[in-house]
Coordinates of N, CA and C in Angstrom, one line a residue:
X602 N 16.7 8.2 29.0 CA 15.4 8.4 29.6 C 15.5 8.2 31.1
X603 N 14.9 9.1 31.9 CA 14.9 9.0 33.3 C 14.0 7.9 33.7
X604 N 14.2 7.4 35.0 CA 13.4 6.3 35.5 C 12.0 6.7 35.7
X605 N 11.7 8.0 36.0 CA 10.4 8.5 36.2 C 9.6 8.5 34.9
X606 N 10.2 8.6 33.8 CA 9.5 8.6 32.5 C 9.4 7.3 31.9
X607 N 10.0 6.3 32.4 CA 10.0 4.9 31.8 C 8.6 4.3 32.0
X608 N 8.1 3.5 31.0 CA 6.9 2.8 31.2 C 7.1 1.7 32.3
X609 N 6.0 1.3 32.9 CA 6.1 0.2 33.9 C 6.1 -1.2 33.2
X610 N 6.5 -2.2 34.0 CA 6.5 -3.5 33.5 C 5.1 -4.0 33.1
X611 N 4.1 -3.5 33.9 CA 2.7 -3.8 33.6 C 2.3 -3.2 32.3
X612 N 2.8 -2.0 32.0 CA 2.4 -1.4 30.7 C 3.0 -2.2 29.5
X613 N 4.2 -2.6 29.7 CA 4.8 -3.4 28.6 C 4.1 -4.7 28.4
X614 N 3.7 -5.4 29.5 CA 3.0 -6.6 29.5 C 1.6 -6.4 28.8
X615 N 1.0 -5.3 29.1 CA -0.3 -5.0 28.5 C -0.2 -4.8 27.0
X616 N 0.9 -4.2 26.6 CA 1.1 -4.0 25.2 C 1.4 -5.3 24.5
X617 N 2.0 -6.2 25.2 CA 2.2 -7.5 24.6 C 0.9 -8.3 24.4
X618 N 0.0 -8.2 25.4 CA -1.3 -8.8 25.3 C -2.1 -8.2 24.2
X619 N -1.9 -6.8 24.0 CA -2.6 -6.2 22.9 C -2.2 -6.7 21.5
X620 N -0.9 -7.1 21.4 CA -0.5 -7.7 20.1 C -1.1 -9.0 19.9
X621 N -1.2 -9.8 20.9 CA -1.9 -11.1 20.8 C -3.3 -11.0 20.4
X622 N -4.0 -10.0 21.0 CA -5.4 -9.8 20.6 C -5.5 -9.3 19.1
X623 N -4.6 -8.4 18.7 CA -4.6 -7.9 17.4 C -4.3 -9.0 16.4
X624 N -3.4 -9.9 16.7 CA -3.1 -11.0 15.9 C -4.3 -11.9 15.6
X625 N -5.0 -12.2 16.7 CA -6.2 -13.0 16.6 C -7.3 -12.4 15.7
X626 N -7.4 -11.0 15.9 CA -8.4 -10.3 15.0 C -8.0 -10.3 13.6
X627 N -6.7 -10.1 13.3 CA -6.2 -10.1 12.0 C -6.4 -11.4 11.3
X628 N -6.1 -12.5 12.0 CA -6.2 -13.8 11.4 C -7.7 -14.1 11.1
X629 N -8.6 -13.7 12.0 CA -10.0 -13.9 11.8 C -10.5 -13.1 10.6
X630 N -10.0 -11.9 10.5 CA -10.4 -11.1 9.3 C -10.0 -11.7 8.0
X631 N -8.7 -12.2 8.0 CA -8.2 -12.8 6.8 C -9.0 -14.1 6.4
X632 N -9.4 -14.8 7.4 CA -10.1 -16.1 7.2 C -11.5 -15.8 6.6
X633 N -12.1 -14.6 7.0 CA -13.4 -14.2 6.5 C -13.4 -13.3 5.3
X634 N -12.3 -12.9 4.8 CA -12.2 -11.8 3.8 C -13.0 -12.2 2.6
X635 N -13.6 -11.1 2.0 CA -14.5 -11.3 0.9 C -13.8 -11.0 -0.5
X636 N -12.5 -10.5 -0.4 CA -11.8 -10.2 -1.6 C -10.4 -9.7 -1.3
X637 N -9.7 -9.4 -2.4 CA -8.3 -9.0 -2.2 C -8.2 -7.7 -1.4
X638 N -9.1 -6.8 -1.5 CA -9.0 -5.5 -0.9 C -10.1 -5.4 0.2
X639 N -10.4 -6.4 0.9 CA -11.4 -6.4 2.0 C -11.0 -5.3 3.0
X640 N -11.9 -4.3 3.3 CA -11.6 -3.3 4.2 C -11.4 -3.8 5.7
X641 N -12.1 -4.9 6.0 CA -12.0 -5.5 7.3 C -10.5 -6.0 7.6
X642 N -9.9 -6.5 6.5 CA -8.6 -7.0 6.6 C -7.6 -5.8 6.8
X643 N -7.9 -4.8 6.0 CA -7.0 -3.6 6.1 C -7.1 -3.0 7.5
X644 N -8.3 -2.9 8.1 CA -8.5 -2.3 9.4 C -7.8 -3.2 10.4
X645 N -7.9 -4.5 10.3 CA -7.2 -5.4 11.2 C -5.7 -5.3 11.1
X646 N -5.2 -5.1 9.9 CA -3.8 -4.9 9.6 C -3.3 -3.6 10.3
X647 N -4.0 -2.6 10.2 CA -3.6 -1.3 10.8 C -3.6 -1.4 12.3
X648 N -4.6 -2.1 12.9 CA -4.6 -2.3 14.3 C -3.4 -3.2 14.8
X649 N -3.1 -4.2 14.0 CA -1.9 -5.0 14.4 C -0.6 -4.2 14.3
X650 N -0.6 -3.3 13.2 CA 0.6 -2.5 13.1 C 0.8 -1.5 14.3
X651 N -0.4 -0.9 14.7 CA -0.3 0.0 15.8 C 0.1 -0.7 17.1
X652 N -0.5 -1.9 17.3 CA -0.2 -2.6 18.5 C 1.3 -3.0 18.5
X653 N 1.8 -3.5 17.4 CA 3.3 -3.9 17.3 C 4.2 -2.7 17.6
X654 N 3.8 -1.5 17.0 CA 4.6 -0.3 17.2 C 4.6 0.1 18.7
X655 N 3.4 0.1 19.3 CA 3.3 0.5 20.7 C 4.2 -0.4 21.6
X656 N 4.1 -1.7 21.3 CA 4.9 -2.7 22.1 C 6.4 -2.4 21.9
X657 N 6.7 -2.2 20.7 CA 8.1 -2.0 20.4 C 8.7 -0.8 21.1
X658 N 8.0 0.3 21.1 CA 8.4 1.5 21.8 C 8.5 1.3 23.3
X659 N 7.5 0.7 23.9 CA 7.5 0.4 25.3 C 8.6 -0.5 25.7
X660 N 8.8 -1.6 24.9 CA 9.9 -2.5 25.2 C 11.3 -1.9 25.2
X661 N 11.5 -1.0 24.3 CA 12.8 -0.3 24.2 C 12.9 0.7 25.3
X662 N 11.9 1.4 25.6 CA 12.0 2.4 26.7 C 12.2 1.8 28.0
X663 N 11.6 0.6 28.3 CA 11.7 0.0 29.6 C 12.9 -0.9 29.7
X664 N 13.2 -1.7 28.7 CA 14.3 -2.7 28.8 C 15.4 -2.5 27.8
X665 N 15.4 -1.4 27.0 CA 16.4 -1.2 26.0 C 16.6 -2.4 25.1
X666 N 15.4 -2.9 24.7 CA 15.4 -4.1 23.8 C 14.5 -3.8 22.6
X667 N 14.7 -4.5 21.5 CA 14.0 -4.3 20.3 C 13.3 -5.6 19.9
X668 N 12.4 -5.5 18.9 CA 11.7 -6.6 18.3 C 12.1 -6.8 16.8
X669 N 11.9 -7.9 16.2 CA 12.1 -8.1 14.8 C 10.9 -7.7 13.9
X670 N 9.9 -7.1 14.5 CA 8.7 -6.7 13.8 C 8.9 -5.5 12.9
X671 N 8.5 -5.6 11.7 CA 8.5 -4.4 10.8 C 7.4 -4.5 9.8
X672 N 6.4 -3.6 9.8 CA 5.3 -3.6 9.0 C 5.3 -2.5 8.0
X673 N 5.4 -2.8 6.6 CA 5.6 -1.7 5.7 C 4.4 -0.7 5.7
X674 N 4.7 0.6 5.7 CA 3.7 1.6 5.6 C 2.9 1.9 6.8
X675 N 3.3 1.3 8.0 CA 2.5 1.4 9.2 C 2.5 2.9 9.7
X676 N 3.6 3.6 9.4 CA 3.7 4.9 10.0 C 3.6 6.0 9.0
X677 N 3.1 5.7 7.8 CA 3.1 6.7 6.7 C 2.0 7.7 6.8
X678 N 0.9 7.3 7.4 CA -0.3 8.1 7.5 C -0.7 8.3 9.0
X679 N -1.1 9.5 9.4 CA -1.6 9.7 10.7 C -2.9 9.1 10.9
X680 N -3.4 9.0 12.1 CA -4.8 8.5 12.4 C -5.8 9.3 11.7
X681 N -6.9 8.7 11.2 CA -8.0 9.4 10.5 C -8.6 10.4 11.5
X682 N -8.8 11.6 11.0 CA -9.4 12.6 11.8 C -10.4 13.4 11.0
X683 N -11.0 12.8 9.9 CA -12.0 13.4 9.1 C -13.4 13.3 9.7
X684 N -14.3 13.7 8.9 CA -15.7 13.6 9.4 C -16.2 12.2 9.7
X685 N -17.0 12.1 10.7 CA -17.5 10.8 11.1 C -18.5 10.3 10.1
X686 N -19.3 11.2 9.5 CA -20.2 10.8 8.4 C -20.0 11.6 7.2
X687 N -19.0 11.3 6.4 CA -18.6 12.2 5.3 C -19.7 12.1 4.2
X688 N -19.9 13.3 3.6 CA -20.9 13.3 2.5 C -20.3 13.2 1.1
X689 N -18.9 13.2 1.1 CA -18.2 13.1 -0.2 C -16.9 12.4 0.0
X690 N -16.4 11.7 -1.0 CA -15.1 11.0 -1.0 C -14.4 11.3 -2.3
X691 N -13.1 11.2 -2.2 CA -12.2 11.3 -3.4 C -11.4 10.1 -3.4
X692 N -11.2 9.5 -4.6 CA -10.3 8.4 -4.8 C -9.1 8.8 -5.6
X693 N -7.9 8.7 -5.0 CA -6.7 9.0 -5.7 C -5.9 7.7 -6.0
X694 N -5.5 7.6 -7.3 CA -4.9 6.4 -7.7 C -3.6 6.8 -8.5
X695 N -2.5 6.1 -8.1 CA -1.3 6.2 -8.9 C -0.8 4.7 -9.2
X696 N -0.5 4.5 -10.5 CA 0.0 3.2 -11.0 C 1.2 3.5 -11.8
X697 N 2.3 2.9 -11.5 CA 3.6 3.1 -12.3 C 3.8 1.9 -13.2
X698 N 4.3 2.2 -14.4 CA 4.6 1.1 -15.4 C 5.9 1.4 -16.0
X699 N 6.6 0.4 -16.4 CA 7.8 0.5 -17.3 C 7.5 0.1 -18.7
X700 N 7.9 0.9 -19.7 CA 7.7 0.6 -21.1 C 8.8 -0.4 -21.5
X701 N 8.5 -1.7 -21.4 CA 9.5 -2.7 -21.7 C 9.5 -3.2 -23.1
X702 N 8.4 -3.0 -23.8 CA 8.3 -3.4 -25.2 C 7.7 -2.3 -26.0
X703 N 8.4 -1.3 -26.4 CA 7.9 -0.2 -27.1 C 7.2 -0.6 -28.4
X704 N 7.7 -1.5 -29.1 CA 7.1 -1.9 -30.4 C 5.8 -2.5 -30.2
X705 N 5.6 -3.3 -29.2 CA 4.3 -3.9 -28.9 C 3.3 -2.7 -28.5
X706 N 3.8 -1.8 -27.8 CA 2.9 -0.6 -27.4 C 2.5 0.1 -28.7
X707 N 3.4 0.4 -29.5 CA 3.1 1.1 -30.8 C 2.2 0.3 -31.7
X708 N 2.4 -1.0 -31.7 CA 1.5 -1.8 -32.6 C 0.1 -1.8 -32.1
X709 N -0.1 -1.9 -30.8 CA -1.4 -1.9 -30.2 C -2.1 -0.6 -30.5
X710 N -1.4 0.5 -30.3 CA -2.0 1.8 -30.5 C -2.3 2.0 -32.0
X711 N -1.5 1.5 -32.9 CA -1.7 1.6 -34.3 C -3.0 0.8 -34.7
X712 N -3.3 -0.3 -34.1 CA -4.5 -1.1 -34.3 C -5.7 -0.3 -33.9
X713 N -5.6 0.3 -32.7 CA -6.8 1.1 -32.2 C -7.0 2.3 -33.1
X714 N -6.0 3.0 -33.5 CA -6.1 4.1 -34.4 C -6.7 3.8 -35.7
X715 N -6.2 2.6 -36.3 CA -6.7 2.2 -37.6 C -8.1 1.8 -37.6
X716 N -8.6 1.1 -36.5 CA -9.9 0.7 -36.4 C -10.9 1.9 -36.2
X717 N -10.4 2.9 -35.5 CA -11.3 4.1 -35.3 C -11.5 4.9 -36.6
X718 N -10.4 5.1 -37.4 CA -10.5 5.8 -38.6 C -11.2 5.0 -39.7
X719 N -11.1 3.7 -39.6 CA -11.8 2.8 -40.6 C -13.3 2.9 -40.3
X720 N -13.7 2.9 -39.0 CA -15.1 3.1 -38.7 C -15.6 4.4 -39.1
X721 N -14.8 5.4 -39.1 CA -15.2 6.8 -39.4 C -15.1 7.0 -40.9
X722 N -14.6 6.0 -41.7 CA -14.5 6.2 -43.1 C -13.3 7.0 -43.6
X723 N -12.3 7.2 -42.7 CA -11.2 8.1 -43.1 C -9.9 7.3 -43.1
X724 N -8.8 8.0 -43.2 CA -7.5 7.4 -43.2 C -6.9 7.7 -41.8
X725 N -6.1 6.7 -41.3 CA -5.5 6.8 -40.0 C -4.3 7.8 -40.1
X726 N -4.2 8.6 -39.0 CA -3.1 9.5 -38.9 C -1.9 8.8 -38.3
X727 N -0.8 9.5 -38.0 CA 0.4 8.8 -37.5 C 0.6 9.2 -36.0
X728 N -0.5 9.3 -35.3 CA -0.4 9.7 -33.9 C 0.2 8.6 -33.1
X729 N 0.0 7.3 -33.6 CA 0.6 6.2 -32.9 C 2.0 5.9 -33.2
X730 N 2.7 6.8 -33.9 CA 4.1 6.6 -34.3 C 5.1 6.9 -33.3
X731 N 4.7 7.4 -32.2 CA 5.6 7.7 -31.1 C 5.1 7.1 -29.8
X732 N 6.0 6.9 -28.8 CA 5.5 6.3 -27.6 C 4.5 7.2 -26.8
X733 N 4.8 8.5 -26.7 CA 3.8 9.4 -26.1 C 2.5 9.3 -26.8
X734 N 2.5 9.4 -28.1 CA 1.3 9.3 -28.9 C 0.6 8.0 -28.7
X735 N 1.3 6.9 -28.7 CA 0.7 5.6 -28.5 C 0.0 5.5 -27.1
X736 N 0.7 6.1 -26.1 CA 0.1 6.0 -24.7 C -1.2 6.9 -24.7
X737 N -1.1 8.0 -25.3 CA -2.4 8.8 -25.4 C -3.5 8.1 -26.0
X738 N -3.3 7.4 -27.1 CA -4.3 6.6 -27.8 C -4.8 5.5 -26.9
X739 N -3.9 4.7 -26.3 CA -4.4 3.6 -25.5 C -5.1 4.0 -24.2
X740 N -4.6 5.0 -23.5 CA -5.3 5.4 -22.3 C -6.5 6.2 -22.6
X741 N -6.7 6.7 -23.8 CA -7.9 7.3 -24.2 C -9.0 6.3 -24.6
X742 N -8.5 5.1 -25.1 CA -9.4 4.0 -25.5 C -9.8 3.1 -24.4
X743 N -8.9 2.8 -23.5 CA -9.2 1.8 -22.5 C -9.2 2.4 -21.1
X744 N -10.1 1.8 -20.2 CA -10.1 2.2 -18.9 C -8.8 1.9 -18.2
X745 N -8.4 2.7 -17.2 CA -7.2 2.3 -16.4 C -7.1 0.9 -15.9
X746 N -8.3 0.5 -15.4 CA -8.4 -0.9 -14.8 C -8.1 -1.9 -15.9
X747 N -8.6 -1.7 -17.1 CA -8.4 -2.7 -18.2 C -6.9 -2.7 -18.6
X748 N -6.3 -1.5 -18.6 CA -4.9 -1.5 -18.9 C -4.1 -2.2 -17.8
X749 N -4.5 -2.0 -16.6 CA -3.8 -2.7 -15.5 C -3.9 -4.2 -15.6
X750 N -5.0 -4.7 -16.1 CA -5.2 -6.2 -16.2 C -4.6 -6.7 -17.5
X751 N -4.4 -5.9 -18.5 CA -3.8 -6.3 -19.8 C -2.5 -5.7 -20.1
X752 N -1.8 -5.2 -19.1 CA -0.6 -4.4 -19.3 C 0.5 -5.1 -20.1
X753 N 0.6 -6.4 -20.0 CA 1.6 -7.1 -20.8 C 1.3 -7.1 -22.3
X754 N 0.0 -7.1 -22.6 CA -0.4 -6.9 -24.0 C 0.0 -5.6 -24.6
X755 N 0.2 -4.6 -23.8 CA 0.6 -3.3 -24.3 C 2.1 -3.0 -24.1
X756 N 2.8 -4.0 -23.8 CA 4.3 -3.9 -23.7 C 4.7 -3.1 -22.4
X757 N 3.9 -3.2 -21.4 CA 4.1 -2.5 -20.1 C 4.4 -3.5 -19.0
X758 N 5.2 -3.1 -18.0 CA 5.5 -3.9 -16.8 C 5.1 -3.1 -15.6
X759 N 4.3 -3.8 -14.7 CA 3.8 -3.1 -13.6 C 4.9 -2.7 -12.6
X760 N 4.7 -1.5 -12.0 CA 5.6 -1.1 -10.9 C 4.7 -0.9 -9.7
X761 N 5.1 0.0 -8.8 CA 4.3 0.2 -7.6 C 2.9 0.9 -7.9
X762 N 2.0 0.6 -7.1 CA 0.7 1.3 -7.2 C 0.1 1.6 -5.8
X763 N -0.7 2.6 -5.8 CA -1.4 3.0 -4.5 C -2.7 3.6 -4.8
X764 N -3.7 3.3 -3.9 CA -5.0 3.9 -4.0 C -5.4 4.4 -2.7
X765 N -5.8 5.7 -2.6 CA -6.2 6.4 -1.4 C -7.6 6.8 -1.5
X766 N -8.4 6.6 -0.5 CA -9.8 7.1 -0.4 C -9.8 8.2 0.7
X767 N -10.1 9.4 0.3 CA -10.2 10.5 1.3 C -11.7 10.9 1.5
X768 N -12.0 11.4 2.6 CA -13.4 11.8 3.0 C -13.4 13.3 3.3
X769 N -14.6 13.9 3.0 CA -14.8 15.3 3.2 C -16.3 15.6 3.5
X770 N -16.5 16.8 4.0 CA -17.9 17.1 4.3 C -18.7 17.7 3.0
X771 N -17.9 18.2 2.1 CA -18.5 18.8 0.9 C -17.9 18.3 -0.4
X772 N -18.8 18.2 -1.4 CA -18.3 17.8 -2.7 C -17.7 19.1 -3.4
X773 N -16.5 19.0 -4.0 CA -15.9 20.2 -4.6 C -16.8 20.7 -5.8
X774 N -16.7 21.9 -6.0 CA -17.4 22.5 -7.2 C -16.7 22.0 -8.5
X775 N -17.5 21.9 -9.5 CA -17.1 21.4 -10.8 C -15.9 22.3 -11.3
X776 N -14.8 21.6 -11.6 CA -13.6 22.3 -12.1 C -12.7 22.9 -11.1
X777 N -13.1 22.7 -9.8 CA -12.4 23.4 -8.7 C -10.9 23.0 -8.6
X778 N -10.6 21.7 -8.7 CA -9.3 21.2 -8.5 C -8.6 20.7 -9.7
X779 N -9.1 20.9 -10.9 CA -8.6 20.3 -12.1 C -7.2 20.8 -12.4
X780 N -6.8 22.0 -12.1 CA -5.5 22.5 -12.4 C -4.4 21.8 -11.5
X781 N -4.7 21.4 -10.3 CA -3.8 20.7 -9.5 C -4.5 19.6 -8.7
X782 N -4.8 18.5 -9.4 CA -5.7 17.5 -8.8 C -5.1 16.8 -7.6
X783 N -3.8 16.7 -7.4 CA -3.2 15.9 -6.4 C -2.6 16.8 -5.3
X784 N -2.8 18.0 -5.3 CA -2.3 18.9 -4.2 C -3.4 19.1 -3.1
X785 N -2.9 19.5 -2.0 CA -3.7 19.9 -0.8 C -4.5 18.7 -0.3
X786 N -3.9 17.5 -0.3 CA -4.6 16.4 0.3 C -4.2 16.3 1.8
X787 N -5.2 16.3 2.6 CA -5.0 16.2 4.1 C -4.8 14.8 4.5
X788 N -3.6 14.4 4.9 CA -3.4 13.0 5.3 C -4.4 12.4 6.3
X789 N -4.8 13.3 7.2 CA -5.8 12.9 8.3 C -7.2 12.7 7.7
X790 N -7.4 13.0 6.4 CA -8.7 12.8 5.8 C -8.7 11.5 5.0
X791 N -7.6 10.7 5.0 CA -7.5 9.5 4.3 C -8.2 8.4 5.1
X792 N -9.3 7.8 4.5 CA -10.1 6.8 5.2 C -9.3 5.5 5.1
X793 N -8.8 5.1 4.0 CA -8.1 3.9 3.8 C -7.1 4.0 2.6
X794 N -6.2 3.1 2.5 CA -5.3 3.1 1.4 C -4.9 1.6 1.1
X795 N -4.5 1.4 -0.2 CA -4.1 0.1 -0.6 C -2.9 0.2 -1.5
X796 N -1.8 -0.4 -1.0 CA -0.5 -0.3 -1.7 C -0.1 -1.7 -2.3
X797 N 0.5 -1.6 -3.5 CA 1.1 -2.8 -4.1 C 2.5 -2.5 -4.5
X798 N 3.4 -3.3 -4.1 CA 4.8 -3.0 -4.4 C 5.6 -4.3 -4.4
X799 N 6.6 -4.5 -5.3 CA 7.5 -5.6 -5.3 C 8.3 -5.7 -4.0
X800 N 8.5 -4.6 -3.3 CA 9.3 -4.6 -2.1 C 8.6 -5.5 -1.0
X801 N 7.2 -5.5 -1.0 CA 6.5 -6.4 -0.1 C 6.8 -7.8 -0.4
X802 N 6.8 -8.2 -1.7 CA 7.1 -9.6 -2.1 C 8.5 -10.0 -1.7
X803 N 9.4 -9.1 -1.9 CA 10.8 -9.3 -1.5 C 11.0 -9.6 0.0
X804 N 10.2 -8.8 0.8 CA 10.3 -8.9 2.2 C 9.7 -10.2 2.7
X805 N 8.5 -10.6 2.0 CA 7.9 -11.9 2.3 C 8.8 -13.1 2.0
X806 N 9.5 -13.0 0.8 CA 10.4 -14.1 0.5 C 11.6 -14.2 1.5
X807 N 12.1 -13.0 1.9 CA 13.2 -13.0 2.9 C 12.7 -13.5 4.2
X808 N 11.5 -13.2 4.6 CA 11.0 -13.7 5.9 C 10.8 -15.2 5.8
X809 N 10.3 -15.8 4.7 CA 10.1 -17.2 4.6 C 11.5 -17.9 4.7
X810 N 12.5 -17.3 4.1 CA 13.8 -17.9 4.1 C 14.4 -17.9 5.5
X811 N 14.2 -16.8 6.2 CA 14.8 -16.7 7.5 C 14.1 -17.6 8.5
X812 N 12.8 -17.9 8.3 CA 12.0 -18.6 9.2 C 11.9 -20.1 8.9
X813 N 12.6 -20.6 7.9 CA 12.5 -22.0 7.4 C 12.9 -23.0 8.5
X814 N 13.8 -22.6 9.4 CA 14.3 -23.5 10.4 C 13.7 -23.2 11.8
X815 N 12.7 -22.2 11.9 CA 12.2 -21.8 13.2 C 10.9 -22.6 13.5
X816 N 10.7 -22.8 14.7 CA 9.5 -23.6 15.2 C 8.4 -22.6 15.5
X817 N 8.7 -21.4 15.9 CA 7.7 -20.4 16.3 C 7.6 -19.3 15.4
X818 N 6.4 -18.9 14.9 CA 6.2 -17.8 13.9 C 6.7 -16.5 14.5
X819 N 6.7 -16.3 15.8 CA 7.0 -15.0 16.4 C 8.3 -15.1 17.3
X820 N 9.2 -16.0 16.9 CA 10.4 -16.2 17.7 C 11.3 -15.0 17.6
X821 N 11.9 -14.6 18.7 CA 12.8 -13.4 18.7 C 14.2 -13.9 18.2
X822 N 14.9 -13.0 17.5 CA 16.3 -13.3 17.1 C 17.2 -12.9 18.3
X823 N 18.5 -13.4 18.2 CA 19.4 -13.1 19.3 C 19.7 -11.7 19.4
X824 N 20.2 -11.2 20.6 CA 20.5 -9.8 20.8 C 21.5 -9.2 19.9
X825 N 22.6 -10.0 19.6 CA 23.6 -9.4 18.7 C 23.1 -9.2 17.3
X826 N 22.0 -9.8 16.9 CA 21.5 -9.6 15.6 C 20.5 -8.5 15.5
X827 N 20.0 -8.1 16.7 CA 18.9 -7.1 16.7 C 19.3 -5.7 17.2
X828 N 20.6 -5.6 17.6 CA 21.1 -4.3 18.2 C 20.9 -3.1 17.2
X829 N 21.1 -3.4 15.9 CA 21.0 -2.3 14.9 C 19.7 -2.3 14.1
X830 N 18.8 -3.2 14.5 CA 17.6 -3.3 13.7 C 16.7 -2.2 13.8
X831 N 16.8 -1.5 14.9 CA 15.9 -0.4 15.2 C 16.5 1.0 15.4
X832 N 17.5 1.0 16.2 CA 18.1 2.3 16.6 C 19.5 2.5 16.0

């Protein structure tokens, strides 16, 4: 990069100050949060991520130096550019599970099927005899949130999950998107998102281990350890 294109020392310092402000706002939001998915905490998180990214870029461009900061998912979505006062929203949810106890899954589906046919005065069919059939019965009987909270009872193990809220000016016509419900999503129309993944837990555990002997929560690591961390 040429000297003319480099950021000034004052710009780097201002970016550092912006991180400090964002840290204070994030901590205040966490201290006041009303629940696990408090939107104020998410907004403060995104602001902190943006501030850290801006500082990291300026620091590298000016001094050829990097930071140890890495925030999962900070660059996955572009800034929101949807309507300021949306008249409709769409909620997109993906939850992954591993079938770790097929027999438990089959037994639960068999109970549901038997109870339904007993209530109807008929004989139970064998739809619960296969894993796909059992899944169809259970997801037809229980709400997705209930399955998420009781997944172990159904022989399932949680994987990654994500929830996206998108905004638009118009409510789609009935049946308009049913053939391809997850296509044509504009990333700039995503108001907020909530991700759950074991990778975040692994990173937290790694961070705690690395910081066990440190006195400062934001202490920089030595140059020879950070050379390959970013570029």
